GROMACS .gro file of C-alpha atoms in nm:
model
  245
    1MET     CA    1  -2.349  -2.862   0.513
    2ASP     CA    2  -2.140  -2.835   0.196
    3GLY     CA    3  -1.809  -2.815   0.381
    4THR     CA    4  -1.725  -2.464   0.259
    5ARG     CA    5  -1.611  -2.202   0.504
    6THR     CA    6  -1.652  -1.828   0.505
    7VAL     CA    7  -1.398  -1.560   0.590
    8LEU     CA    8  -1.556  -1.529   0.933
    9ASP     CA    9  -1.491  -1.899   1.001
   10ILE     CA   10  -1.115  -1.862   0.956
   11LYS     CA   11  -0.926  -1.820   1.281
   12GLU     CA   12  -0.640  -1.578   1.236
   13TYR     CA   13  -0.293  -1.718   1.293
   14SER     CA   14  -0.197  -1.596   1.638
   15ASP     CA   15   0.184  -1.573   1.622
   16SER     CA   16   0.278  -1.256   1.436
   17GLU     CA   17   0.645  -1.301   1.531
   18VAL     CA   18   0.711  -1.573   1.271
   19GLN     CA   19   0.822  -1.326   1.001
   20LYS     CA   20   0.972  -1.060   1.228
   21ASN     CA   21   1.330  -1.108   1.103
   22ARG     CA   22   1.239  -1.134   0.736
   23VAL     CA   23   1.421  -0.872   0.526
   24LEU     CA   24   1.398  -0.785   0.158
   25THR     CA   25   1.648  -0.533   0.024
   26LEU     CA   26   1.558  -0.246  -0.206
   27GLU     CA   27   1.767  -0.418  -0.474
   28GLU     CA   28   1.549  -0.728  -0.446
   29TRP     CA   29   1.236  -0.516  -0.495
   30GLN     CA   30   1.390  -0.346  -0.798
   31GLU     CA   31   1.480  -0.688  -0.940
   32LYS     CA   32   1.113  -0.792  -0.919
   33TRP     CA   33   1.029  -0.509  -1.158
   34VAL     CA   34   1.315  -0.593  -1.394
   35THR     CA   35   1.216  -0.961  -1.412
   36GLY     CA   36   0.842  -0.891  -1.428
   37LYS     CA   37   0.765  -1.061  -1.096
   38THR     CA   38   0.499  -0.805  -1.008
   39ILE     CA   39   0.194  -1.020  -0.943
   40PHE     CA   40   0.104  -0.765  -0.674
   41HIS     CA   41   0.005  -0.521  -0.950
   42GLN     CA   42  -0.371  -0.514  -1.015
   43GLU     CA   43  -0.454  -0.422  -1.375
   44GLN     CA   44  -0.818  -0.348  -1.293
   45GLY     CA   45  -0.748  -0.163  -0.972
   46HIS     CA   46  -0.852  -0.264  -0.623
   47GLN     CA   47  -1.211  -0.383  -0.595
   48LEU     CA   48  -1.249  -0.303  -0.224
   49LEU     CA   49  -1.129   0.051  -0.287
   50LYS     CA   50  -1.394   0.091  -0.558
   51LYS     CA   51  -1.660  -0.045  -0.325
   52HIS     CA   52  -1.569   0.183  -0.033
   53LEU     CA   53  -1.462   0.489  -0.232
   54ASP     CA   54  -1.744   0.705  -0.096
   55ALA     CA   55  -1.649   0.626   0.265
   56PHE     CA   56  -1.290   0.718   0.180
   57LEU     CA   57  -1.349   1.041  -0.013
   58LYS     CA   58  -1.660   1.162   0.174
   59GLY     CA   59  -1.769   1.357  -0.134
   60GLU     CA   60  -1.479   1.603  -0.098
   61SER     CA   61  -1.303   1.750  -0.398
   62GLY     CA   62  -0.950   1.873  -0.458
   63LEU     CA   63  -0.795   1.633  -0.206
   64LYS     CA   64  -0.426   1.557  -0.178
   65VAL     CA   65  -0.388   1.177  -0.189
   66PHE     CA   66  -0.075   0.981  -0.100
   67PHE     CA   67   0.019   0.637  -0.240
   68PRO     CA   68   0.308   0.482  -0.044
   69LEU     CA   69   0.508   0.219  -0.240
   70CYS     CA   70   0.280   0.298  -0.533
   71GLY     CA   71   0.427   0.082  -0.809
   72LYS     CA   72   0.219   0.158  -1.117
   73ALA     CA   73  -0.118   0.149  -0.940
   74VAL     CA   74  -0.396   0.241  -1.184
   75GLU     CA   75  -0.591   0.402  -0.898
   76MET     CA   76  -0.352   0.698  -0.913
   77LYS     CA   77  -0.507   0.794  -1.245
   78TRP     CA   78  -0.858   0.736  -1.106
   79PHE     CA   79  -0.801   0.996  -0.835
   80ALA     CA   80  -0.627   1.241  -1.068
   81ASP     CA   81  -0.916   1.212  -1.316
   82ARG     CA   82  -1.155   1.302  -1.032
   83GLY     CA   83  -0.968   1.626  -0.974
   84HIS     CA   84  -0.751   1.519  -0.682
   85SER     CA   85  -0.377   1.572  -0.649
   86VAL     CA   86  -0.179   1.247  -0.630
   87VAL     CA   87   0.166   1.189  -0.483
   88GLY     CA   88   0.335   0.850  -0.475
   89VAL     CA   89   0.668   0.707  -0.370
   90GLU     CA   90   0.829   0.403  -0.533
   91ILE     CA   91   1.182   0.261  -0.533
   92SER     CA   92   1.158   0.129  -0.891
   93GLU     CA   93   1.212   0.386  -1.164
   94LEU     CA   94   1.096   0.120  -1.411
   95GLY     CA   95   0.763   0.089  -1.229
   96ILE     CA   96   0.711   0.465  -1.237
   97ARG     CA   97   0.793   0.493  -1.608
   98GLU     CA   98   0.560   0.202  -1.683
   99PHE     CA   99   0.278   0.383  -1.500
  100PHE     CA  100   0.306   0.694  -1.716
  101THR     CA  101   0.347   0.491  -2.036
  102GLU     CA  102   0.056   0.254  -1.967
  103GLN     CA  103  -0.173   0.540  -1.863
  104ASN     CA  104  -0.074   0.736  -2.173
  105LEU     CA  105   0.047   1.033  -1.971
  106SER     CA  106   0.330   1.263  -2.068
  107TYR     CA  107   0.567   1.353  -1.787
  108SER     CA  108   0.886   1.529  -1.688
  109GLU     CA  109   1.153   1.427  -1.440
  110GLU     CA  110   1.383   1.623  -1.215
  111PRO     CA  111   1.629   1.544  -0.936
  112ILE     CA  112   1.521   1.555  -0.572
  113ILE     CA  113   1.776   1.795  -0.432
  114GLU     CA  114   1.746   1.669  -0.073
  115ILE     CA  115   1.814   1.303  -0.170
  116PRO     CA  116   2.122   1.245  -0.388
  117GLY     CA  117   2.043   1.019  -0.684
  118ALA     CA  118   1.666   1.034  -0.634
  119LYS     CA  119   1.417   1.177  -0.885
  120VAL     CA  120   1.059   1.299  -0.899
  121PHE     CA  121   0.843   1.229  -1.204
  122LYS     CA  122   0.557   1.471  -1.270
  123SER     CA  123   0.267   1.441  -1.512
  124SER     CA  124   0.240   1.725  -1.760
  125SER     CA  125  -0.102   1.805  -1.615
  126GLY     CA  126   0.071   1.862  -1.281
  127ASN     CA  127  -0.162   1.655  -1.066
  128ILE     CA  128   0.050   1.337  -1.034
  129SER     CA  129   0.399   1.345  -0.878
  130LEU     CA  130   0.586   1.020  -0.819
  131TYR     CA  131   0.900   1.022  -0.607
  132CYS     CA  132   1.158   0.757  -0.695
  133CYS     CA  133   1.339   0.702  -0.365
  134ASN     CA  134   1.350   0.500  -0.046
  135ILE     CA  135   1.033   0.579   0.150
  136PHE     CA  136   1.241   0.623   0.466
  137ASP     CA  137   1.422   0.914   0.298
  138LEU     CA  138   1.093   1.089   0.222
  139PRO     CA  139   1.085   1.308   0.537
  140ARG     CA  140   1.391   1.489   0.400
  141THR     CA  141   1.179   1.626   0.114
  142ASN     CA  142   0.924   1.904   0.130
  143ILE     CA  143   0.643   1.669   0.027
  144GLY     CA  144   0.376   1.835   0.241
  145LYS     CA  145   0.080   1.673   0.417
  146PHE     CA  146  -0.213   1.471   0.286
  147ASP     CA  147  -0.590   1.448   0.323
  148ARG     CA  148  -0.600   1.082   0.220
  149ILE     CA  149  -0.359   0.787   0.223
  150TRP     CA  150  -0.429   0.468   0.028
  151ASP     CA  151  -0.205   0.196   0.170
  152ARG     CA  152  -0.238  -0.118  -0.036
  153GLY     CA  153   0.070  -0.333  -0.091
  154ALA     CA  154   0.275  -0.098   0.126
  155LEU     CA  155   0.253  -0.189   0.496
  156VAL     CA  156   0.240  -0.555   0.387
  157ALA     CA  157   0.561  -0.505   0.184
  158VAL     CA  158   0.767  -0.316   0.442
  159ASN     CA  159   1.007  -0.542   0.632
  160PRO     CA  160   0.828  -0.636   0.958
  161GLY     CA  161   1.108  -0.486   1.168
  162ASP     CA  162   1.055  -0.148   0.999
  163ARG     CA  163   0.678  -0.122   1.046
  164LYS     CA  164   0.675   0.117   1.340
  165ARG     CA  165   0.916   0.354   1.162
  166TYR     CA  166   0.705   0.332   0.846
  167VAL     CA  167   0.377   0.406   1.028
  168ASP     CA  168   0.535   0.699   1.212
  169ILE     CA  169   0.628   0.850   0.874
  170MET     CA  170   0.281   0.786   0.731
  171LEU     CA  171   0.106   0.952   1.025
  172SER     CA  172   0.348   1.247   1.013
  173LEU     CA  173   0.222   1.311   0.659
  174THR     CA  174  -0.145   1.343   0.755
  175ARG     CA  175  -0.345   1.662   0.769
  176LYS     CA  176  -0.616   1.737   1.023
  177GLY     CA  177  -0.930   1.544   0.928
  178PHE     CA  178  -0.738   1.277   0.734
  179HIS     CA  179  -0.875   0.944   0.614
  180TYR     CA  180  -0.625   0.658   0.588
  181LEU     CA  181  -0.738   0.341   0.406
  182LEU     CA  182  -0.529   0.029   0.470
  183ALA     CA  183  -0.550  -0.316   0.310
  184VAL     CA  184  -0.366  -0.601   0.486
  185LEU     CA  185  -0.344  -0.977   0.434
  186SER     CA  186  -0.385  -1.265   0.674
  187TYR     CA  187  -0.263  -1.621   0.607
  188ASP     CA  188  -0.055  -1.888   0.782
  189PRO     CA  189   0.294  -1.730   0.792
  190THR     CA  190   0.456  -2.064   0.872
  191LYS     CA  191   0.369  -2.171   0.516
  192HIS     CA  192   0.469  -1.856   0.325
  193ALA     CA  193   0.762  -1.633   0.419
  194GLY     CA  194   0.631  -1.324   0.243
  195PRO     CA  195   0.617  -1.064   0.103
  196PRO     CA  196   0.339  -0.977   0.114
  197PHE     CA  197   0.378  -1.014   0.488
  198PHE     CA  198   0.110  -1.129   0.728
  199VAL     CA  199  -0.034  -0.840   0.933
  200SER     CA  200  -0.270  -0.934   1.216
  201ASP     CA  201  -0.559  -0.734   1.361
  202ALA     CA  202  -0.358  -0.702   1.683
  203GLU     CA  203  -0.061  -0.561   1.490
  204VAL     CA  204  -0.283  -0.302   1.321
  205LYS     CA  205  -0.413  -0.193   1.661
  206ARG     CA  206  -0.060  -0.181   1.805
  207LEU     CA  207   0.061   0.042   1.523
  208PHE     CA  208  -0.234   0.280   1.483
  209ASP     CA  209  -0.458   0.275   1.790
  210SER     CA  210  -0.281   0.550   1.985
  211VAL     CA  211  -0.341   0.807   1.710
  212CYS     CA  212  -0.634   0.680   1.504
  213ASN     CA  213  -0.991   0.565   1.531
  214ILE     CA  214  -0.986   0.221   1.366
  215ARG     CA  215  -1.282   0.090   1.168
  216CYS     CA  216  -1.279  -0.245   0.990
  217LEU     CA  217  -1.477  -0.193   0.670
  218GLU     CA  218  -1.465  -0.545   0.530
  219LYS     CA  219  -1.290  -0.883   0.531
  220VAL     CA  220  -1.289  -1.086   0.210
  221ASP     CA  221  -1.157  -1.419   0.088
  222ALA     CA  222  -0.869  -1.316  -0.140
  223LEU     CA  223  -0.731  -1.663  -0.222
  224GLU     CA  224  -0.674  -1.713  -0.594
  225GLU     CA  225  -0.525  -2.003  -0.784
  226ARG     CA  226  -0.192  -1.820  -0.817
  227HIS     CA  227  -0.159  -1.808  -0.439
  228LYS     CA  228  -0.163  -2.188  -0.409
  229SER     CA  229   0.206  -2.192  -0.505
  230TRP     CA  230   0.274  -2.013  -0.175
  231GLY     CA  231   0.164  -2.329   0.004
  232ILE     CA  232  -0.126  -2.155   0.180
  233ASP     CA  233  -0.487  -2.267   0.193
  234TYR     CA  234  -0.646  -1.938   0.296
  235LEU     CA  235  -0.581  -1.570   0.232
  236VAL     CA  236  -0.800  -1.304   0.389
  237GLU     CA  237  -0.780  -0.938   0.293
  238THR     CA  238  -0.899  -0.685   0.549
  239LEU     CA  239  -0.977  -0.321   0.471
  240TYR     CA  240  -0.945  -0.069   0.754
  241LEU     CA  241  -1.036   0.298   0.764
  242PHE     CA  242  -0.840   0.515   1.007
  243THR     CA  243  -0.954   0.863   1.107
  244GLU     CA  244  -0.818   1.119   1.349
  245LYS     CA  245  -0.884   1.061   1.720
   0.00000   0.00000   0.00000
């Protein structure tokens, strides 16, 4: 034996209550963008999404795809380039502007009438609309319903005490026949306070099982050198696909 362990050898930390009172304010998230502390952004996009794209899209065209807490995710352009309509929500105006600039897309902006002070940024092509607002204010807008939701860096970023409210909003935005792809992280939460927050398999079932069929597509070792500063010695990313029950 060489002493190495696989993802399947790692026993998930059992106490999901450790981080339950952890709270980050919207101002703290905005500050991360201002100071460039956005290591959660993936320049090359998400590799598990690429790998399981066919299972997610099912060969359908002209889908309406939602990106909660989207940041400047490059995958938004992937989907738009494939002919899908993309809608995202993000609290940082800076993150949204960086997305359009870095993707070389011209855009317009307009106020969201239902939410004072909020704006929506729309690509000139019309197939990407990014709402700059608190995600919990989103139900006040006429945002419509979605065929697909790609939840990476969203559920794991929401304050643990707000998860049920967040999931209720996500599921209220789904159309009949939806596919909801979720990426969550597992590590020892006694060693890292988050975000990203630890989300257990049991928590996923608690939040989604009453409404969705839950399929675990893959678990991978996601530990990189940069994560060592968190004080953790393992980081497992799990990709789930939810469909309508």
